[in-house]
Amino acid sequence: MGEVEEQQQQYQIDLSNLFAFNPHHNFPSVPPSREELVKECLELGTKLVQAVADALFSLPSVEDRDGPLVKLPTPTIRLPREKPLPKPRPPTKWEVFAKKKGIQNHKKDKLVFDEQTGTWKRRHGYDRVKDDIDIPIIEAKMTDEPGVDPFAKRRSEKKQRVEKQERHRLQNLKEAAKVGALPSHVQLAATAIPITGTQAAPRKVSKEELQNVAGMAASATASGGKFDKKLPGEKPQKHEKKYRKFLPVVEGSGMGSLERQQTDKVLSKLMSKNSHEILNVEKAVNMYNVKREKKRRNQPGKSSSTSSKLKPKNPHNKTSKKGSSFKGKSKKGSSFKGKSK
Amino acid sequence: MLQIRTPKTGRAKREVEKRAPKIVETGKKTLILHGTKTSQVLNTVLTEIYHLKKDNAVKYTRRNDNIRPFESGGETSMEFYSLKTDCSLIVFGSHSKKRPDNLVIARTYDHHIYDLVEVGIENFKSMVSFSYDKKLAPQIGSKPFFAFIGEGFENVEELKHLKEVLLDLFRGEVVTNLNLAGLDRVYVCTAVSSNRVFFTHCGLRLKKSGSVVPRMELVEVGPSMDLVVRRHRLPEDGLKKEAMKIAPELTKKKEKNVSKDAIEGKIGKIYMPDQQVGSVPLPNKAKGVKRERREAKKKGDTKKHEVKKQKLEA
């Protein structure tokens, strides 16, 4: 720190911040009036500022059109940073390779001489040097296969090269992100859309689902979560106290028969579960007969007694919608095998 | 899944790069917030601080009921604003019966609260109440002088902290080249007692003196107030260490003849002095030399006696 001695008093001066500190002053008694306090403070302040200015003006200055420019030294008082230090970027795969091989990066010119037209053309962009559209003839080589279109091949090869480059670029960014040294304009964002595109996107869990799961977890204790301390903001678990619902004794007017609805519900559940085993015999027989008639009509010469096994046909659930058709529901299809006429 | 996002427009890219961390930092932005209740005095104070730092300050005018700086959960709102506006200094004013005219100055590191200082404001005099020559009015954005007076700033921990925070708050841009014609303001802080600081903002008048250095004259210009330190929170040790880090490139002295290679590692150059092979004495006594000496000794014994006798005679 630079110290300027003045009258046996040393000020701590930091030139880079234009900062002066007088640690030796002591107010023995608070001055009676405010103006006097202000005056004293200004006087002391003037001395300090003068000390800084002395040091400042004695630095070598460069004459600028606005005034003398002075190069300030590095600050002595260290203040904390506002953001963490940026990490150096790890070298990319190409950079490592180039260094190993000793490949120098040469600056390329914007204009390149084109032999085909004999003019100077730009390297990139409209009307460029080696554009694919300018190639009139591609000579066949011995290694070429007969059916391959060389123009299309060129295009597809270029596309592959571009894709490979993109993959490498992403890989380099991922490597940098691992270290924590992403370039400043790139952000890694967690999104639902995956980069690879083949894996299924993870489902976003909704608020209700989370609450349900939290409630289930909370009640998974020996006492059902009744005596646990609830966190602030935690809602009580949504669960009805009753586990069984009983029908009212007296039916209200304007409502359909609740009892009938209840039995219908039970029945439809049963039917849907066992639909593959339940057989509607009448329908099966009818269908069989109809088929036989058709066959007879198409092939009148053939004998009618073809002992085709009775195929158990599954009746659609539509037949058993109404509760009235109770016929043959409980009979299983296995007992009807082998019935033939 | 992680996706790489880049800004699509050049303008967005420039904004993002402005907010990126730099090796050498220049200028912190300030955010000025109001609390649940603010008094007239406090409103004026916040407005004047905003005017003093017009270039790099953001002032929010709405009340924020959920900001409680010294409580553990009450800082999230401040951190969120700091992230959105890219401000690392927060000035938060609130007024209550227990703490009238309260001002909390907070610093953030990586958009998390680094440290806090709470001061109360007394005897406030606004900028309008001062009358002075208009030519002395300091320009916005000029680099200020700082004058801190009083042993309290060194002995009392809270005042030491306040000194650092005030320096950080009013410092402005960190520059290497300074134009001496543009120096026109001073912040004077005096430690009147162990918890009271008299803070004032003055303009500078440079008067002609005999030498190159002009004579300084202070004229009170801006707001002046008494700051009564109430509470403060110092930064945690680990966080402080990380925040005070300097980039290793800046501190390292150049080692001569040493270079670093990405593949081979550290490479050093050794300069060998010219070896004169012919004139180097042989360290090992070769057998041939030994025999020669033996024979020479035998011959020389007889000669030596003769020599001695001659000397005595002469």
PDB file of N, CA, C and O in Angstrom, chain B residues 48-113:
ATOM      1  N   GLU B  48     -32.239   9.006  -4.571  1.00  0.00           N
ATOM      2  CA  GLU B  48     -30.974   9.716  -4.753  1.00  0.00           C
ATOM      3  C   GLU B  48     -29.824   8.758  -4.996  1.00  0.00           C
ATOM      4  O   GLU B  48     -28.939   9.041  -5.814  1.00  0.00           O
ATOM      5  N   ILE B  49     -29.851   7.629  -4.348  1.00  0.00           N
ATOM      6  CA  ILE B  49     -28.811   6.632  -4.638  1.00  0.00           C
ATOM      7  C   ILE B  49     -28.921   6.198  -6.091  1.00  0.00           C
ATOM      8  O   ILE B  49     -27.921   6.023  -6.794  1.00  0.00           O
ATOM      9  N   TYR B  50     -30.147   6.044  -6.557  1.00  0.00           N
ATOM     10  CA  TYR B  50     -30.343   5.668  -7.953  1.00  0.00           C
ATOM     11  C   TYR B  50     -29.784   6.734  -8.888  1.00  0.00           C
ATOM     12  O   TYR B  50     -29.133   6.436  -9.887  1.00  0.00           O
ATOM     13  N   HIS B  51     -30.000   8.013  -8.534  1.00  0.00           N
ATOM     14  CA  HIS B  51     -29.478   9.076  -9.387  1.00  0.00           C
ATOM     15  C   HIS B  51     -27.960   9.127  -9.360  1.00  0.00           C
ATOM     16  O   HIS B  51     -27.323   9.423 -10.364  1.00  0.00           O
ATOM     17  N   LEU B  52     -27.383   8.831  -8.209  1.00  0.00           N
ATOM     18  CA  LEU B  52     -25.919   8.837  -8.126  1.00  0.00           C
ATOM     19  C   LEU B  52     -25.322   7.760  -9.011  1.00  0.00           C
ATOM     20  O   LEU B  52     -24.220   7.891  -9.515  1.00  0.00           O
ATOM     21  N   LYS B  53     -26.059   6.653  -9.152  1.00  0.00           N
ATOM     22  CA  LYS B  53     -25.536   5.529  -9.915  1.00  0.00           C
ATOM     23  C   LYS B  53     -26.391   5.268 -11.145  1.00  0.00           C
ATOM     24  O   LYS B  53     -26.672   4.123 -11.488  1.00  0.00           O
ATOM     25  N   LYS B  54     -26.775   6.309 -11.820  1.00  0.00           N
ATOM     26  CA  LYS B  54     -27.760   6.158 -12.899  1.00  0.00           C
ATOM     27  C   LYS B  54     -27.326   5.194 -13.995  1.00  0.00           C
ATOM     28  O   LYS B  54     -28.121   4.451 -14.537  1.00  0.00           O
ATOM     29  N   ASP B  55     -26.044   5.183 -14.304  1.00  0.00           N
ATOM     30  CA  ASP B  55     -25.569   4.360 -15.419  1.00  0.00           C
ATOM     31  C   ASP B  55     -25.780   2.875 -15.216  1.00  0.00           C
ATOM     32  O   ASP B  55     -26.120   2.141 -16.129  1.00  0.00           O
ATOM     33  N   ASN B  56     -25.519   2.430 -14.017  1.00  0.00           N
ATOM     34  CA  ASN B  56     -25.513   0.980 -13.798  1.00  0.00           C
ATOM     35  C   ASN B  56     -26.388   0.613 -12.611  1.00  0.00           C
ATOM     36  O   ASN B  56     -25.981  -0.124 -11.728  1.00  0.00           O
ATOM     37  N   ALA B  57     -27.591   1.153 -12.577  1.00  0.00           N
ATOM     38  CA  ALA B  57     -28.494   0.790 -11.489  1.00  0.00           C
ATOM     39  C   ALA B  57     -29.879   0.548 -12.051  1.00  0.00           C
ATOM     40  O   ALA B  57     -30.271   1.123 -13.070  1.00  0.00           O
ATOM     41  N   VAL B  58     -30.606  -0.320 -11.379  1.00  0.00           N
ATOM     42  CA  VAL B  58     -31.978  -0.627 -11.759  1.00  0.00           C
ATOM     43  C   VAL B  58     -32.838  -0.354 -10.534  1.00  0.00           C
ATOM     44  O   VAL B  58     -32.513  -0.822  -9.437  1.00  0.00           O
ATOM     45  N   LYS B  59     -33.910   0.377 -10.714  1.00  0.00           N
ATOM     46  CA  LYS B  59     -34.762   0.704  -9.564  1.00  0.00           C
ATOM     47  C   LYS B  59     -36.137   0.103  -9.776  1.00  0.00           C
ATOM     48  O   LYS B  59     -36.801   0.386 -10.769  1.00  0.00           O
ATOM     49  N   TYR B  60     -36.537  -0.725  -8.851  1.00  0.00           N
ATOM     50  CA  TYR B  60     -37.880  -1.283  -8.878  1.00  0.00           C
ATOM     51  C   TYR B  60     -38.763  -0.469  -7.960  1.00  0.00           C
ATOM     52  O   TYR B  60     -38.347  -0.118  -6.854  1.00  0.00           O
ATOM     53  N   THR B  61     -39.972  -0.175  -8.402  1.00  0.00           N
ATOM     54  CA  THR B  61     -40.807   0.714  -7.615  1.00  0.00           C
ATOM     55  C   THR B  61     -41.848  -0.014  -6.783  1.00  0.00           C
ATOM     56  O   THR B  61     -42.404   0.556  -5.872  1.00  0.00           O
ATOM     57  N   ARG B  62     -42.094  -1.262  -7.065  1.00  0.00           N
ATOM     58  CA  ARG B  62     -43.161  -1.948  -6.328  1.00  0.00           C
ATOM     59  C   ARG B  62     -42.702  -2.383  -4.954  1.00  0.00           C
ATOM     60  O   ARG B  62     -41.515  -2.587  -4.713  1.00  0.00           O
ATOM     61  N   ARG B  63     -43.677  -2.580  -4.074  1.00  0.00           N
ATOM     62  CA  ARG B  63     -43.350  -3.096  -2.747  1.00  0.00           C
ATOM     63  C   ARG B  63     -43.064  -4.591  -2.844  1.00  0.00           C
ATOM     64  O   ARG B  63     -43.662  -5.293  -3.647  1.00  0.00           O
ATOM     65  N   ASN B  64     -42.174  -5.057  -2.045  1.00  0.00           N
ATOM     66  CA  ASN B  64     -41.885  -6.487  -1.994  1.00  0.00           C
ATOM     67  C   ASN B  64     -42.112  -6.969  -0.576  1.00  0.00           C
ATOM     68  O   ASN B  64     -41.317  -6.712   0.317  1.00  0.00           O
ATOM     69  N   ASP B  65     -43.230  -7.675  -0.362  1.00  0.00           N
ATOM     70  CA  ASP B  65     -43.559  -8.070   1.002  1.00  0.00           C
ATOM     71  C   ASP B  65     -42.775  -9.269   1.476  1.00  0.00           C
ATOM     72  O   ASP B  65     -42.663  -9.515   2.668  1.00  0.00           O
ATOM     73  N   ASN B  66     -42.275 -10.072   0.548  1.00  0.00           N
ATOM     74  CA  ASN B  66     -41.687 -11.336   0.971  1.00  0.00           C
ATOM     75  C   ASN B  66     -40.169 -11.293   1.064  1.00  0.00           C
ATOM     76  O   ASN B  66     -39.524 -12.328   1.125  1.00  0.00           O
ATOM     77  N   ILE B  67     -39.602 -10.090   1.084  1.00  0.00           N
ATOM     78  CA  ILE B  67     -38.150 -10.015   1.220  1.00  0.00           C
ATOM     79  C   ILE B  67     -37.829  -9.745   2.677  1.00  0.00           C
ATOM     80  O   ILE B  67     -38.224  -8.720   3.227  1.00  0.00           O
ATOM     81  N   ARG B  68     -37.151 -10.680   3.301  1.00  0.00           N
ATOM     82  CA  ARG B  68     -36.657 -10.470   4.669  1.00  0.00           C
ATOM     83  C   ARG B  68     -35.194 -10.852   4.658  1.00  0.00           C
ATOM     84  O   ARG B  68     -34.843 -12.025   4.756  1.00  0.00           O
ATOM     85  N   PRO B  69     -34.305  -9.874   4.542  1.00  0.00           N
ATOM     86  CA  PRO B  69     -32.906 -10.203   4.250  1.00  0.00           C
ATOM     87  C   PRO B  69     -32.240 -11.059   5.304  1.00  0.00           C
ATOM     88  O   PRO B  69     -31.480 -11.956   4.968  1.00  0.00           O
ATOM     89  N   PHE B  70     -32.505 -10.807   6.566  1.00  0.00           N
ATOM     90  CA  PHE B  70     -31.746 -11.526   7.570  1.00  0.00           C
ATOM     91  C   PHE B  70     -32.374 -12.848   7.979  1.00  0.00           C
ATOM     92  O   PHE B  70     -31.861 -13.530   8.850  1.00  0.00           O
ATOM     93  N   GLU B  71     -33.470 -13.209   7.373  1.00  0.00           N
ATOM     94  CA  GLU B  71     -34.065 -14.522   7.681  1.00  0.00           C
ATOM     95  C   GLU B  71     -33.651 -15.525   6.629  1.00  0.00           C
ATOM     96  O   GLU B  71     -33.385 -15.161   5.480  1.00  0.00           O
ATOM     97  N   SER B  72     -33.678 -16.787   7.000  1.00  0.00           N
ATOM     98  CA  SER B  72     -33.092 -17.784   6.110  1.00  0.00           C
ATOM     99  C   SER B  72     -33.897 -17.956   4.828  1.00  0.00           C
ATOM    100  O   SER B  72     -33.346 -18.155   3.777  1.00  0.00           O
ATOM    101  N   GLY B  73     -35.222 -17.855   4.920  1.00  0.00           N
ATOM    102  CA  GLY B  73     -35.982 -18.097   3.697  1.00  0.00           C
ATOM    103  C   GLY B  73     -36.324 -16.845   2.932  1.00  0.00           C
ATOM    104  O   GLY B  73     -36.855 -16.901   1.829  1.00  0.00           O
ATOM    105  N   GLY B  74     -36.014 -15.693   3.502  1.00  0.00           N
ATOM    106  CA  GLY B  74     -36.500 -14.459   2.901  1.00  0.00           C
ATOM    107  C   GLY B  74     -35.609 -13.853   1.846  1.00  0.00           C
ATOM    108  O   GLY B  74     -35.823 -12.721   1.434  1.00  0.00           O
ATOM    109  N   GLU B  75     -34.603 -14.579   1.409  1.00  0.00           N
ATOM    110  CA  GLU B  75     -33.677 -13.993   0.450  1.00  0.00           C
ATOM    111  C   GLU B  75     -33.907 -14.468  -0.961  1.00  0.00           C
ATOM    112  O   GLU B  75     -33.251 -13.988  -1.885  1.00  0.00           O
ATOM    113  N   THR B  76     -34.818 -15.411  -1.133  1.00  0.00           N
ATOM    114  CA  THR B  76     -34.980 -16.016  -2.456  1.00  0.00           C
ATOM    115  C   THR B  76     -35.450 -14.994  -3.482  1.00  0.00           C
ATOM    116  O   THR B  76     -35.009 -15.007  -4.626  1.00  0.00           O
ATOM    117  N   SER B  77     -36.310 -14.085  -3.049  1.00  0.00           N
ATOM    118  CA  SER B  77     -36.791 -13.082  -3.987  1.00  0.00           C
ATOM    119  C   SER B  77     -35.657 -12.189  -4.459  1.00  0.00           C
ATOM    120  O   SER B  77     -35.537 -11.869  -5.643  1.00  0.00           O
ATOM    121  N   MET B  78     -34.794 -11.781  -3.518  1.00  0.00           N
ATOM    122  CA  MET B  78     -33.653 -10.943  -3.887  1.00  0.00           C
ATOM    123  C   MET B  78     -32.754 -11.666  -4.859  1.00  0.00           C
ATOM    124  O   MET B  78     -32.258 -11.089  -5.838  1.00  0.00           O
ATOM    125  N   GLU B  79     -32.509 -12.948  -4.599  1.00  0.00           N
ATOM    126  CA  GLU B  79     -31.626 -13.702  -5.483  1.00  0.00           C
ATOM    127  C   GLU B  79     -32.236 -13.841  -6.867  1.00  0.00           C
ATOM    128  O   GLU B  79     -31.534 -13.782  -7.889  1.00  0.00           O
ATOM    129  N   PHE B  80     -33.553 -14.013  -6.912  1.00  0.00           N
ATOM    130  CA  PHE B  80     -34.225 -14.122  -8.207  1.00  0.00           C
ATOM    131  C   PHE B  80     -34.093 -12.835  -9.002  1.00  0.00           C
ATOM    132  O   PHE B  80     -33.757 -12.850 -10.193  1.00  0.00           O
ATOM    133  N   TYR B  81     -34.322 -11.693  -8.332  1.00  0.00           N
ATOM    134  CA  TYR B  81     -34.180 -10.416  -9.037  1.00  0.00           C
ATOM    135  C   TYR B  81     -32.745 -10.212  -9.501  1.00  0.00           C
ATOM    136  O   TYR B  81     -32.477  -9.710 -10.591  1.00  0.00           O
ATOM    137  N   SER B  82     -31.821 -10.600  -8.641  1.00  0.00           N
ATOM    138  CA  SER B  82     -30.416 -10.436  -8.993  1.00  0.00           C
ATOM    139  C   SER B  82     -30.085 -11.232 -10.238  1.00  0.00           C
ATOM    140  O   SER B  82     -29.357 -10.779 -11.123  1.00  0.00           O
ATOM    141  N   LEU B  83     -30.665 -12.431 -10.330  1.00  0.00           N
ATOM    142  CA  LEU B  83     -30.420 -13.263 -11.502  1.00  0.00           C
ATOM    143  C   LEU B  83     -31.026 -12.649 -12.748  1.00  0.00           C
ATOM    144  O   LEU B  83     -30.412 -12.624 -13.810  1.00  0.00           O
ATOM    145  N   LYS B  84     -32.234 -12.121 -12.611  1.00  0.00           N
ATOM    146  CA  LYS B  84     -32.927 -11.617 -13.799  1.00  0.00           C
ATOM    147  C   LYS B  84     -32.328 -10.320 -14.303  1.00  0.00           C
ATOM    148  O   LYS B  84     -32.267 -10.077 -15.501  1.00  0.00           O
ATOM    149  N   THR B  85     -31.907  -9.443 -13.383  1.00  0.00           N
ATOM    150  CA  THR B  85     -31.378  -8.159 -13.842  1.00  0.00           C
ATOM    151  C   THR B  85     -29.866  -8.167 -13.909  1.00  0.00           C
ATOM    152  O   THR B  85     -29.278  -7.162 -14.303  1.00  0.00           O
ATOM    153  N   ASP B  86     -29.230  -9.245 -13.522  1.00  0.00           N
ATOM    154  CA  ASP B  86     -27.770  -9.344 -13.533  1.00  0.00           C
ATOM    155  C   ASP B  86     -27.152  -8.260 -12.650  1.00  0.00           C
ATOM    156  O   ASP B  86     -26.198  -7.580 -13.040  1.00  0.00           O
ATOM    157  N   CYS B  87     -27.708  -8.101 -11.450  1.00  0.00           N
ATOM    158  CA  CYS B  87     -27.174  -7.119 -10.511  1.00  0.00           C
ATOM    159  C   CYS B  87     -26.546  -7.869  -9.347  1.00  0.00           C
ATOM    160  O   CYS B  87     -27.137  -8.803  -8.827  1.00  0.00           O
ATOM    161  N   SER B  88     -25.358  -7.424  -8.921  1.00  0.00           N
ATOM    162  CA  SER B  88     -24.738  -8.118  -7.802  1.00  0.00           C
ATOM    163  C   SER B  88     -24.747  -7.284  -6.536  1.00  0.00           C
ATOM    164  O   SER B  88     -24.293  -7.732  -5.502  1.00  0.00           O
ATOM    165  N   LEU B  89     -25.260  -6.065  -6.595  1.00  0.00           N
ATOM    166  CA  LEU B  89     -25.412  -5.243  -5.389  1.00  0.00           C
ATOM    167  C   LEU B  89     -26.893  -4.924  -5.254  1.00  0.00           C
ATOM    168  O   LEU B  89     -27.534  -4.518  -6.208  1.00  0.00           O
ATOM    169  N   ILE B  90     -27.418  -5.117  -4.051  1.00  0.00           N
ATOM    170  CA  ILE B  90     -28.839  -4.856  -3.830  1.00  0.00           C
ATOM    171  C   ILE B  90     -28.979  -3.882  -2.678  1.00  0.00           C
ATOM    172  O   ILE B  90     -28.375  -4.083  -1.621  1.00  0.00           O
ATOM    173  N   VAL B  91     -29.758  -2.826  -2.906  1.00  0.00           N
ATOM    174  CA  VAL B  91     -30.053  -1.867  -1.843  1.00  0.00           C
ATOM    175  C   VAL B  91     -31.543  -1.984  -1.555  1.00  0.00           C
ATOM    176  O   VAL B  91     -32.368  -1.740  -2.431  1.00  0.00           O
ATOM    177  N   PHE B  92     -31.865  -2.361  -0.347  1.00  0.00           N
ATOM    178  CA  PHE B  92     -33.244  -2.670   0.002  1.00  0.00           C
ATOM    179  C   PHE B  92     -33.678  -1.767   1.150  1.00  0.00           C
ATOM    180  O   PHE B  92     -33.056  -1.775   2.210  1.00  0.00           O
ATOM    181  N   GLY B  93     -34.723  -0.977   0.949  1.00  0.00           N
ATOM    182  CA  GLY B  93     -35.162  -0.052   1.984  1.00  0.00           C
ATOM    183  C   GLY B  93     -36.497  -0.455   2.559  1.00  0.00           C
ATOM    184  O   GLY B  93     -37.418  -0.818   1.824  1.00  0.00           O
ATOM    185  N   SER B  94     -36.614  -0.393   3.866  1.00  0.00           N
ATOM    186  CA  SER B  94     -37.898  -0.707   4.503  1.00  0.00           C
ATOM    187  C   SER B  94     -38.023   0.122   5.771  1.00  0.00           C
ATOM    188  O   SER B  94     -37.041   0.603   6.322  1.00  0.00           O
ATOM    189  N   HIS B  95     -39.232   0.296   6.219  1.00  0.00           N
ATOM    190  CA  HIS B  95     -39.481   1.130   7.404  1.00  0.00           C
ATOM    191  C   HIS B  95     -40.415   0.390   8.327  1.00  0.00           C
ATOM    192  O   HIS B  95     -41.474  -0.080   7.913  1.00  0.00           O
ATOM    193  N   SER B  96     -40.034   0.256   9.586  1.00  0.00           N
ATOM    194  CA  SER B  96     -40.932  -0.356  10.558  1.00  0.00           C
ATOM    195  C   SER B  96     -40.736   0.355  11.879  1.00  0.00           C
ATOM    196  O   SER B  96     -39.830   1.177  12.023  1.00  0.00           O
ATOM    197  N   LYS B  97     -41.587   0.027  12.828  1.00  0.00           N
ATOM    198  CA  LYS B  97     -41.480   0.723  14.111  1.00  0.00           C
ATOM    199  C   LYS B  97     -40.175   0.362  14.802  1.00  0.00           C
ATOM    200  O   LYS B  97     -39.493   1.194  15.386  1.00  0.00           O
ATOM    201  N   LYS B  98     -39.817  -0.920  14.692  1.00  0.00           N
ATOM    202  CA  LYS B  98     -38.616  -1.363  15.387  1.00  0.00           C
ATOM    203  C   LYS B  98     -37.364  -0.832  14.702  1.00  0.00           C
ATOM    204  O   LYS B  98     -36.393  -0.465  15.334  1.00  0.00           O
ATOM    205  N   ARG B  99     -37.392  -0.813  13.358  1.00  0.00           N
ATOM    206  CA  ARG B  99     -36.234  -0.330  12.611  1.00  0.00           C
ATOM    207  C   ARG B  99     -36.703   0.752  11.647  1.00  0.00           C
ATOM    208  O   ARG B  99     -37.059   0.468  10.502  1.00  0.00           O
ATOM    209  N   PRO B 100     -36.706   1.993  12.124  1.00  0.00           N
ATOM    210  CA  PRO B 100     -37.164   3.054  11.233  1.00  0.00           C
ATOM    211  C   PRO B 100     -36.097   3.401  10.205  1.00  0.00           C
ATOM    212  O   PRO B 100     -34.910   3.364  10.485  1.00  0.00           O
ATOM    213  N   ASP B 101     -36.544   3.708   9.006  1.00  0.00           N
ATOM    214  CA  ASP B 101     -35.639   4.141   7.927  1.00  0.00           C
ATOM    215  C   ASP B 101     -34.469   3.183   7.778  1.00  0.00           C
ATOM    216  O   ASP B 101     -33.311   3.536   7.930  1.00  0.00           O
ATOM    217  N   ASN B 102     -34.807   1.967   7.476  1.00  0.00           N
ATOM    218  CA  ASN B 102     -33.822   0.904   7.435  1.00  0.00           C
ATOM    219  C   ASN B 102     -33.327   0.692   6.007  1.00  0.00           C
ATOM    220  O   ASN B 102     -34.117   0.645   5.072  1.00  0.00           O
ATOM    221  N   LEU B 103     -32.034   0.567   5.871  1.00  0.00           N
ATOM    222  CA  LEU B 103     -31.458   0.317   4.551  1.00  0.00           C
ATOM    223  C   LEU B 103     -30.558  -0.905   4.652  1.00  0.00           C
ATOM    224  O   LEU B 103     -29.675  -0.948   5.492  1.00  0.00           O
ATOM    225  N   VAL B 104     -30.806  -1.888   3.814  1.00  0.00           N
ATOM    226  CA  VAL B 104     -29.976  -3.090   3.807  1.00  0.00           C
ATOM    227  C   VAL B 104     -29.198  -3.118   2.503  1.00  0.00           C
ATOM    228  O   VAL B 104     -29.788  -3.061   1.424  1.00  0.00           O
ATOM    229  N   ILE B 105     -27.884  -3.189   2.611  1.00  0.00           N
ATOM    230  CA  ILE B 105     -27.047  -3.283   1.408  1.00  0.00           C
ATOM    231  C   ILE B 105     -26.536  -4.710   1.349  1.00  0.00           C
ATOM    232  O   ILE B 105     -25.854  -5.183   2.264  1.00  0.00           O
ATOM    233  N   ALA B 106     -26.867  -5.391   0.278  1.00  0.00           N
ATOM    234  CA  ALA B 106     -26.490  -6.796   0.137  1.00  0.00           C
ATOM    235  C   ALA B 106     -25.594  -6.965  -1.073  1.00  0.00           C
ATOM    236  O   ALA B 106     -25.763  -6.286  -2.086  1.00  0.00           O
ATOM    237  N   ARG B 107     -24.637  -7.872  -0.955  1.00  0.00           N
ATOM    238  CA  ARG B 107     -23.807  -8.208  -2.106  1.00  0.00           C
ATOM    239  C   ARG B 107     -24.071  -9.665  -2.454  1.00  0.00           C
ATOM    240  O   ARG B 107     -24.300 -10.491  -1.568  1.00  0.00           O
ATOM    241  N   THR B 108     -24.007  -9.966  -3.716  1.00  0.00           N
ATOM    242  CA  THR B 108     -24.244 -11.352  -4.136  1.00  0.00           C
ATOM    243  C   THR B 108     -23.009 -11.880  -4.845  1.00  0.00           C
ATOM    244  O   THR B 108     -22.260 -11.131  -5.472  1.00  0.00           O
ATOM    245  N   TYR B 109     -22.830 -13.183  -4.702  1.00  0.00           N
ATOM    246  CA  TYR B 109     -21.797 -13.878  -5.445  1.00  0.00           C
ATOM    247  C   TYR B 109     -22.478 -15.010  -6.185  1.00  0.00           C
ATOM    248  O   TYR B 109     -23.123 -15.850  -5.556  1.00  0.00           O
ATOM    249  N   ASP B 110     -22.354 -14.976  -7.508  1.00  0.00           N
ATOM    250  CA  ASP B 110     -23.011 -15.989  -8.317  1.00  0.00           C
ATOM    251  C   ASP B 110     -24.515 -16.010  -8.048  1.00  0.00           C
ATOM    252  O   ASP B 110     -25.145 -17.061  -7.965  1.00  0.00           O
ATOM    253  N   HIS B 111     -25.052 -14.788  -7.855  1.00  0.00           N
ATOM    254  CA  HIS B 111     -26.497 -14.601  -7.631  1.00  0.00           C
ATOM    255  C   HIS B 111     -26.994 -15.301  -6.375  1.00  0.00           C
ATOM    256  O   HIS B 111     -28.171 -15.643  -6.273  1.00  0.00           O
ATOM    257  N   HIS B 112     -26.108 -15.514  -5.396  1.00  0.00           N
ATOM    258  CA  HIS B 112     -26.534 -15.949  -4.063  1.00  0.00           C
ATOM    259  C   HIS B 112     -25.986 -14.938  -3.080  1.00  0.00           C
ATOM    260  O   HIS B 112     -24.921 -14.359  -3.287  1.00  0.00           O
ATOM    261  N   ILE B 113     -26.688 -14.740  -2.000  1.00  0.00           N
ATOM    262  CA  ILE B 113     -26.319 -13.688  -1.051  1.00  0.00           C
ATOM    263  C   ILE B 113     -24.948 -13.974  -0.471  1.00  0.00           C
ATOM    264  O   ILE B 113     -24.686 -15.064   0.047  1.00  0.00           O
TER     265      ILE B 113
END
